[in-house]
Backbone as JSON, one array per atom type, in Angstrom:
{
  "sequence": "XXXXXXXXXXXXXXXXXXXXXXXXXXXXXXXXXXXXXXXXXXXXXXXXXXXXXXXXXXXXXXXXXXXXXXXXXXXXXXXXXXXXXXXXXXXXXXXXXXXXXXXXXXXXXXXXXXXXXXXXXXXXXXXXXXXXXXXXXXXXXXXXXXXXXXXXXXXXXX",
  "N": [[0.83, -1.23, 0.09], [2.01, 1.19, 0.77], [4.04, 3.44, -0.95], [6.37, 2.01, -2.91], [8.31, 2.87, -4.66], [9.53, 5.08, -3.93], [12.4, 6.79, -2.7], [14.78, 5.28, -0.47], [15.12, 6.55, 2.98], [17.43, 8.36, 4.68], [19.02, 8.03, 7.8], [18.01, 9.89, 10.65], [19.43, 12.91, 11.56], [21.4, 14.1, 14.24], [20.46, 16.88, 14.82], [17.98, 17.01, 13.48], [16.66, 15.08, 15.17], [16.54, 16.43, 17.57], [15.02, 18.64, 17.04], [12.66, 17.38, 16.35], [12.06, 16.12, 18.92], [11.92, 18.6, 20.29], [9.64, 19.67, 19.21], [7.74, 17.75, 19.98], [7.66, 17.85, 22.65], [5.73, 19.57, 23.93], [3.49, 18.22, 23.29], [3.69, 15.84, 24.73], [3.8, 16.97, 27.35], [1.13, 17.79, 27.41], [-0.19, 15.47, 27.24], [0.66, 14.33, 29.72], [-0.58, 16.09, 31.59], [-3.15, 15.32, 31.25], [-3.2, 12.72, 32.03], [-2.51, 13.21, 34.84], [-4.94, 14.62, 35.42], [-6.84, 12.62, 35.14], [-5.98, 10.76, 37.33], [-6.34, 12.63, 39.48], [-9.1, 12.89, 39.31], [-10.23, 10.31, 39.67], [-9.1, 9.96, 42.48], [-10.6, 11.75, 43.81], [-12.9, 10.52, 44.0], [-14.48, 10.3, 41.53], [-16.29, 8.24, 39.75], [-18.05, 7.96, 37.77], [-18.95, 6.39, 34.82], [-19.3, 7.73, 32.3], [-17.96, 10.23, 32.29], [-15.41, 9.3, 32.84], [-14.68, 7.61, 30.71], [-14.71, 9.76, 28.71], [-12.49, 11.28, 29.52], [-10.64, 9.23, 29.29], [-10.69, 8.77, 26.65], [-10.04, 11.19, 25.59], [-7.16, 11.24, 26.26], [-6.35, 8.82, 24.91], [-6.68, 9.82, 22.33], [-4.73, 11.98, 22.42], [-2.4, 10.42, 22.73], [-2.26, 9.02, 20.35], [-2.1, 10.95, 18.62], [0.5, 11.73, 19.26], [2.07, 9.52, 18.84], [1.76, 9.43, 16.02], [3.02, 11.83, 15.18], [5.56, 11.21, 16.18], [6.35, 9.09, 14.49], [6.13, 10.18, 11.83], [8.57, 11.49, 10.54], [9.88, 9.01, 9.8], [8.12, 7.96, 7.94], [7.42, 9.69, 5.58], [5.74, 9.61, 3.29], [3.18, 8.43, 4.02], [0.81, 9.7, 4.53], [-0.03, 10.67, 1.92], [-0.06, 8.31, 0.41], [-1.99, 6.82, 1.84], [-4.19, 8.36, 1.27], [-4.35, 8.2, -1.47], [-4.91, 5.41, -1.67], [-7.3, 5.28, -0.22], [-8.94, 6.88, -1.92], [-8.79, 5.33, -4.3], [-10.06, 3.14, -3.45], [-12.59, 4.12, -2.94], [-13.69, 4.79, -5.42], [-14.65, 7.07, -6.37], [-14.22, 10.49, -6.63], [-13.7, 13.09, -4.24], [-14.81, 15.54, -4.91], [-16.77, 14.7, -6.87], [-18.47, 13.4, -5.21], [-19.21, 15.1, -3.42], [-19.5, 17.11, -0.31], [-20.02, 15.31, 1.75], [-18.9, 12.87, 0.97], [-16.21, 13.66, 0.67], [-15.6, 14.24, 3.39], [-15.88, 11.72, 4.55], [-13.89, 10.44, 3.26], [-11.69, 11.64, 4.23], [-11.71, 11.09, 6.98], [-11.39, 8.29, 6.76], [-8.97, 8.06, 5.53], [-7.39, 9.17, 7.79], [-7.89, 7.17, 9.55], [-6.97, 4.84, 8.26], [-4.2, 5.56, 8.11], [-3.8, 5.48, 10.88], [-4.12, 2.83, 11.36], [-2.13, 1.43, 9.84], [0.08, 2.65, 11.05], [-0.07, 1.71, 13.76], [0.06, -0.82, 13.22], [2.69, -1.19, 12.39], [3.9, -0.6, 14.61], [3.44, -2.71, 15.91], [4.78, -4.62, 14.6], [3.88, -5.34, 12.13], [4.23, -4.99, 8.7], [3.47, -2.41, 6.15], [3.14, -3.6, 3.72], [2.26, -6.15, 4.21], [-0.59, -6.04, 4.79], [-3.73, -6.81, 3.99], [-4.88, -6.28, 0.49], [-7.44, -5.31, 0.38], [-7.76, -3.79, 2.62], [-7.73, -0.76, 2.57], [-10.55, -0.42, 1.42], [-12.07, -1.66, 3.37], [-11.5, -0.3, 5.58], [-12.7, 2.43, 4.77], [-15.26, 1.44, 4.31], [-16.08, 0.93, 6.75], [-15.98, 3.48, 8.0], [-18.11, 4.78, 6.41], [-20.19, 3.36, 7.17], [-20.48, 3.68, 9.95], [-22.3, 4.39, 12.81], [-21.96, 6.33, 14.57], [-20.49, 8.34, 13.38], [-22.04, 9.01, 11.23], [-23.98, 10.21, 12.91], [-22.82, 12.24, 13.69], [-22.84, 15.86, 14.21], [-21.79, 17.54, 12.19], [-21.79, 15.75, 9.92], [-24.46, 14.93, 9.98], [-25.85, 17.34, 9.35], [-25.39, 17.77, 6.8], [-26.33, 18.0, 3.49], [-27.15, 16.31, 0.5]],
  "CA": [[-0.11, -0.03, 0.0], [2.85, 2.32, 0.69], [5.01, 3.66, -2.1], [7.67, 1.25, -2.97], [9.1, 3.59, -5.73], [10.17, 6.18, -3.22], [13.83, 6.44, -2.36], [14.99, 5.14, 0.97], [15.48, 7.59, 3.64], [18.47, 8.52, 5.5], [18.78, 8.21, 9.15], [17.92, 11.36, 11.08], [20.63, 13.6, 12.0], [21.01, 14.72, 15.73], [19.81, 18.06, 14.65], [16.76, 16.48, 13.25], [15.93, 14.43, 16.36], [16.31, 17.38, 18.53], [13.88, 19.55, 16.56], [11.56, 16.52, 16.57], [11.76, 16.15, 20.46], [11.4, 20.0, 20.69], [8.16, 19.76, 18.67], [6.95, 16.65, 20.6], [7.6, 18.06, 24.27], [4.46, 20.13, 24.31], [2.32, 17.19, 23.23], [3.9, 14.93, 25.94], [3.29, 17.67, 28.55], [-0.46, 17.99, 27.4], [-0.65, 14.08, 27.65], [0.82, 14.01, 31.06], [-1.75, 16.83, 32.34], [-4.51, 14.48, 31.07], [-3.09, 11.67, 33.14], [-2.79, 13.92, 36.12], [-6.36, 14.91, 35.59], [-7.59, 11.27, 35.41], [-5.67, 10.37, 38.42], [-6.98, 13.34, 40.53], [-10.5, 12.68, 39.2], [-10.27, 8.99, 40.56], [-8.75, 10.14, 43.88], [-11.89, 12.51, 44.33], [-14.17, 9.75, 44.06], [-14.99, 10.22, 40.14], [-16.39, 6.83, 39.32], [-19.16, 7.88, 36.73], [-18.32, 6.03, 33.58], [-19.25, 8.77, 31.07], [-16.79, 11.25, 32.59], [-14.16, 8.58, 32.86], [-14.67, 7.54, 29.29], [-14.36, 11.03, 28.1], [-11.16, 11.36, 30.01], [-9.72, 8.21, 28.8], [-10.89, 9.12, 25.18], [-9.05, 12.32, 25.38], [-5.78, 10.56, 26.54], [-6.12, 8.15, 23.85], [-6.45, 10.66, 21.16], [-3.48, 12.65, 22.44], [-1.27, 9.58, 22.55], [-2.24, 8.55, 19.04], [-1.42, 12.12, 17.88], [1.94, 11.86, 19.76], [2.59, 8.38, 18.03], [1.78, 9.73, 14.67], [4.07, 12.85, 15.13], [6.91, 10.5, 16.29], [6.46, 8.21, 13.36], [5.97, 10.88, 10.8], [9.65, 11.38, 9.82], [10.2, 7.78, 9.2], [7.21, 7.57, 6.8], [6.86, 10.86, 5.04], [4.68, 9.55, 2.39], [2.18, 7.83, 4.47], [-0.54, 10.42, 4.49], [-0.28, 10.73, 0.7], [-0.38, 7.06, 0.08], [-3.24, 6.57, 2.43], [-5.28, 9.23, 0.65], [-4.61, 7.63, -2.84], [-5.52, 4.11, -1.47], [-8.87, 5.43, 0.1], [-9.75, 7.2, -3.14], [-8.91, 4.29, -5.35], [-11.04, 2.0, -2.92], [-13.98, 4.84, -2.97], [-14.08, 4.77, -6.97], [-15.37, 8.37, -6.61], [-13.59, 11.54, -6.14], [-14.49, 13.85, -3.15], [-15.63, 16.52, -5.69], [-17.91, 14.1, -7.4], [-19.24, 12.76, -4.11], [-19.66, 16.32, -2.54], [-19.05, 17.26, 0.9], [-20.21, 13.88, 2.6], [-17.88, 11.9, 0.46], [-14.99, 14.41, 1.0], [-15.32, 14.12, 4.83], [-15.72, 10.35, 4.98], [-12.61, 9.95, 2.66], [-10.59, 12.29, 5.1], [-11.79, 10.34, 8.08], [-10.96, 6.98, 6.33], [-7.56, 8.37, 5.33], [-6.79, 9.22, 9.09], [-8.01, 5.8, 10.32], [-6.08, 4.08, 7.63], [-2.85, 6.02, 8.68], [-3.56, 4.93, 12.14], [-4.01, 1.22, 11.4], [-0.8, 1.2, 9.39], [1.12, 3.09, 11.91], [-0.07, 0.85, 14.97], [0.65, -2.16, 12.78], [3.99, -1.19, 12.21], [4.43, -0.56, 16.01], [3.14, -4.21, 16.4], [5.61, -5.52, 13.74], [3.07, -5.77, 10.84], [4.52, -4.0, 7.73], [2.42, -2.08, 5.32], [2.89, -4.67, 2.53], [1.67, -7.42, 4.75], [-1.84, -6.02, 5.11], [-4.44, -7.36, 2.77], [-5.22, -5.18, -0.55], [-8.7, -4.8, 0.78], [-7.77, -2.84, 3.94], [-8.27, 0.69, 2.4], [-11.88, -0.5, 1.13], [-12.67, -2.15, 4.51], [-11.5, 1.0, 6.46], [-13.67, 3.4, 4.07], [-16.65, 0.88, 4.47], [-16.46, 1.03, 8.27], [-16.16, 4.89, 8.23], [-19.24, 4.99, 5.86], [-21.41, 2.63, 7.89], [-20.51, 4.02, 11.45], [-23.56, 5.11, 13.22], [-21.64, 7.53, 15.32], [-19.89, 9.27, 12.29], [-23.43, 9.47, 10.48], [-24.9, 10.94, 13.87], [-22.11, 13.53, 14.25], [-23.45, 17.04, 13.79], [-21.14, 17.86, 10.93], [-22.27, 14.84, 9.06], [-25.91, 14.93, 10.03], [-26.33, 18.54, 8.71], [-24.99, 17.88, 5.28], [-27.42, 17.66, 2.35], [-26.71, 15.87, -0.67]],
  "C": [[0.88, 1.17, 0.07], [3.73, 2.45, -0.64], [6.32, 2.91, -2.11], [8.72, 1.88, -3.8], [9.81, 4.56, -5.03], [11.64, 5.89, -2.74], [14.0, 6.13, -0.91], [15.47, 6.31, 1.64], [16.75, 7.46, 4.44], [18.27, 8.52, 6.98], [18.68, 9.51, 9.8], [19.08, 11.74, 11.76], [20.37, 14.04, 13.62], [20.33, 15.91, 15.83], [18.42, 17.91, 14.43], [16.02, 16.01, 14.48], [15.89, 15.5, 17.49], [15.26, 18.39, 18.38], [12.72, 18.66, 16.68], [11.12, 16.51, 17.91], [11.37, 17.54, 20.87], [9.87, 20.12, 20.37], [7.2, 18.83, 19.51], [6.64, 16.92, 22.09], [6.29, 18.65, 24.53], [3.29, 18.97, 24.35], [2.32, 16.19, 24.44], [3.32, 15.76, 27.22], [1.68, 17.6, 28.64], [-1.0, 16.6, 27.88], [-0.51, 13.81, 29.24], [-0.15, 14.96, 31.95], [-2.97, 16.03, 32.3], [-4.42, 13.33, 32.0], [-3.21, 12.14, 34.44], [-4.39, 14.13, 36.45], [-7.21, 13.67, 35.88], [-7.32, 10.83, 36.65], [-6.45, 11.24, 39.73], [-8.62, 13.01, 40.53], [-10.86, 11.38, 40.05], [-10.09, 9.25, 42.01], [-9.84, 10.99, 44.46], [-13.0, 11.91, 44.22], [-14.93, 9.81, 42.64], [-15.08, 8.86, 39.71], [-17.39, 6.86, 38.14], [-18.29, 7.5, 35.41], [-18.16, 6.93, 32.48], [-18.17, 9.67, 31.13], [-15.5, 10.4, 32.23], [-13.91, 8.3, 31.4], [-14.13, 8.73, 28.55], [-12.8, 11.39, 28.43], [-10.12, 10.51, 29.34], [-9.76, 8.41, 27.11], [-10.04, 10.16, 24.85], [-7.55, 11.95, 25.37], [-5.39, 9.79, 25.32], [-5.83, 8.81, 22.41], [-5.09, 11.42, 21.22], [-2.33, 11.68, 22.16], [-1.16, 9.19, 21.23], [-1.68, 9.84, 18.28], [0.24, 12.16, 18.1], [2.81, 10.59, 18.84], [2.79, 8.7, 16.62], [2.96, 10.72, 14.42], [5.48, 12.26, 15.13], [7.27, 9.62, 15.02], [6.62, 8.92, 12.04], [7.38, 11.05, 9.85], [10.19, 10.03, 9.08], [9.33, 7.3, 8.05], [6.58, 8.88, 6.35], [5.72, 10.82, 4.08], [3.43, 8.67, 2.69], [0.83, 8.53, 4.24], [-0.93, 10.48, 2.9], [-0.66, 9.29, 0.06], [-1.61, 6.48, 0.6], [-4.45, 7.14, 1.72], [-5.4, 8.63, -0.63], [-5.26, 6.33, -2.64], [-7.02, 4.35, -1.11], [-9.42, 5.83, -1.23], [-9.75, 6.22, -4.26], [-10.07, 3.33, -4.87], [-12.46, 2.83, -3.1], [-14.33, 4.71, -4.38], [-14.77, 6.07, -7.23], [-14.47, 9.43, -6.16], [-14.33, 12.46, -5.05], [-15.37, 14.88, -3.87], [-16.97, 15.95, -6.29], [-18.94, 13.73, -6.39], [-19.77, 13.87, -3.11], [-18.96, 16.21, -1.22], [-18.91, 15.83, 1.79], [-19.01, 12.97, 2.08], [-16.49, 12.47, 0.87], [-14.53, 14.12, 2.58], [-15.16, 12.5, 5.16], [-14.44, 9.75, 4.4], [-11.32, 10.5, 3.6], [-10.54, 11.46, 6.25], [-11.1, 8.77, 7.88], [-9.44, 7.01, 6.07], [-6.79, 8.29, 6.68], [-6.89, 7.87, 9.88], [-7.07, 4.93, 9.58], [-4.51, 4.36, 7.99], [-2.69, 5.46, 9.91], [-3.36, 3.46, 12.28], [-2.67, 0.87, 10.96], [0.35, 1.51, 10.39], [1.17, 2.15, 13.17], [0.34, -0.48, 14.54], [2.04, -2.19, 12.87], [4.73, -1.23, 13.75], [4.29, -2.08, 16.51], [3.8, -5.2, 15.37], [4.77, -6.07, 12.53], [3.44, -4.67, 9.87], [3.51, -3.62, 6.84], [2.08, -3.04, 4.13], [2.31, -5.99, 2.98], [0.14, -7.28, 4.9], [-2.55, -6.49, 3.8], [-4.71, -6.03, 1.83], [-6.46, -4.7, -0.25], [-8.87, -3.93, 1.93], [-8.26, -1.45, 3.61], [-10.0, 0.56, 2.24], [-12.7, -0.77, 2.43], [-12.65, -1.12, 5.6], [-12.58, 1.99, 6.03], [-15.04, 2.72, 4.3], [-16.97, 1.02, 6.04], [-16.78, 2.49, 8.55], [-17.74, 5.14, 7.52], [-20.52, 4.43, 6.62], [-21.31, 2.99, 9.4], [-21.55, 4.91, 11.83], [-23.1, 6.26, 13.92], [-21.15, 8.74, 14.47], [-21.14, 9.91, 11.62], [-24.19, 10.39, 11.4], [-24.01, 12.19, 14.09], [-22.84, 14.88, 13.69], [-23.16, 17.63, 12.37], [-21.87, 17.11, 9.78], [-23.84, 14.87, 8.74], [-26.53, 16.14, 9.3], [-26.0, 18.7, 7.28], [-26.19, 17.53, 4.42], [-26.71, 17.28, 1.07], [-27.3, 16.46, -1.91]]
}
């Protein structure tokens, strides 16, 4: 799924690593503030599931953003390749499909990037995923009840 024809990348220099860590430091700080919030909430007797789920959801999103930021230099073509794969699976351009299609394809691209990135963290390389993965991800986005109910999607008119 990822471009095989792209040139191999050199290792990061010390300066590039320092720059990357400098950019990531605020994200780590924000993530740690979320962890502290969750711990404080629990210590104060916060046991209601909805609030706890929201805190954990926020932490999960921040952790995923951090992982994506850290892996981006090693995979500079990931976003482009995932967008191409989703568009090919969709069989329709965002312009032809209008705003709903454009939004669904953007969500699918992000989800596909996440799947591939997490897969690599778990030692599954991009070429090891089945060719149907982009179509499966797009299908999941299109059929998701929560995505359809989101105010942005629900308010769109075809």
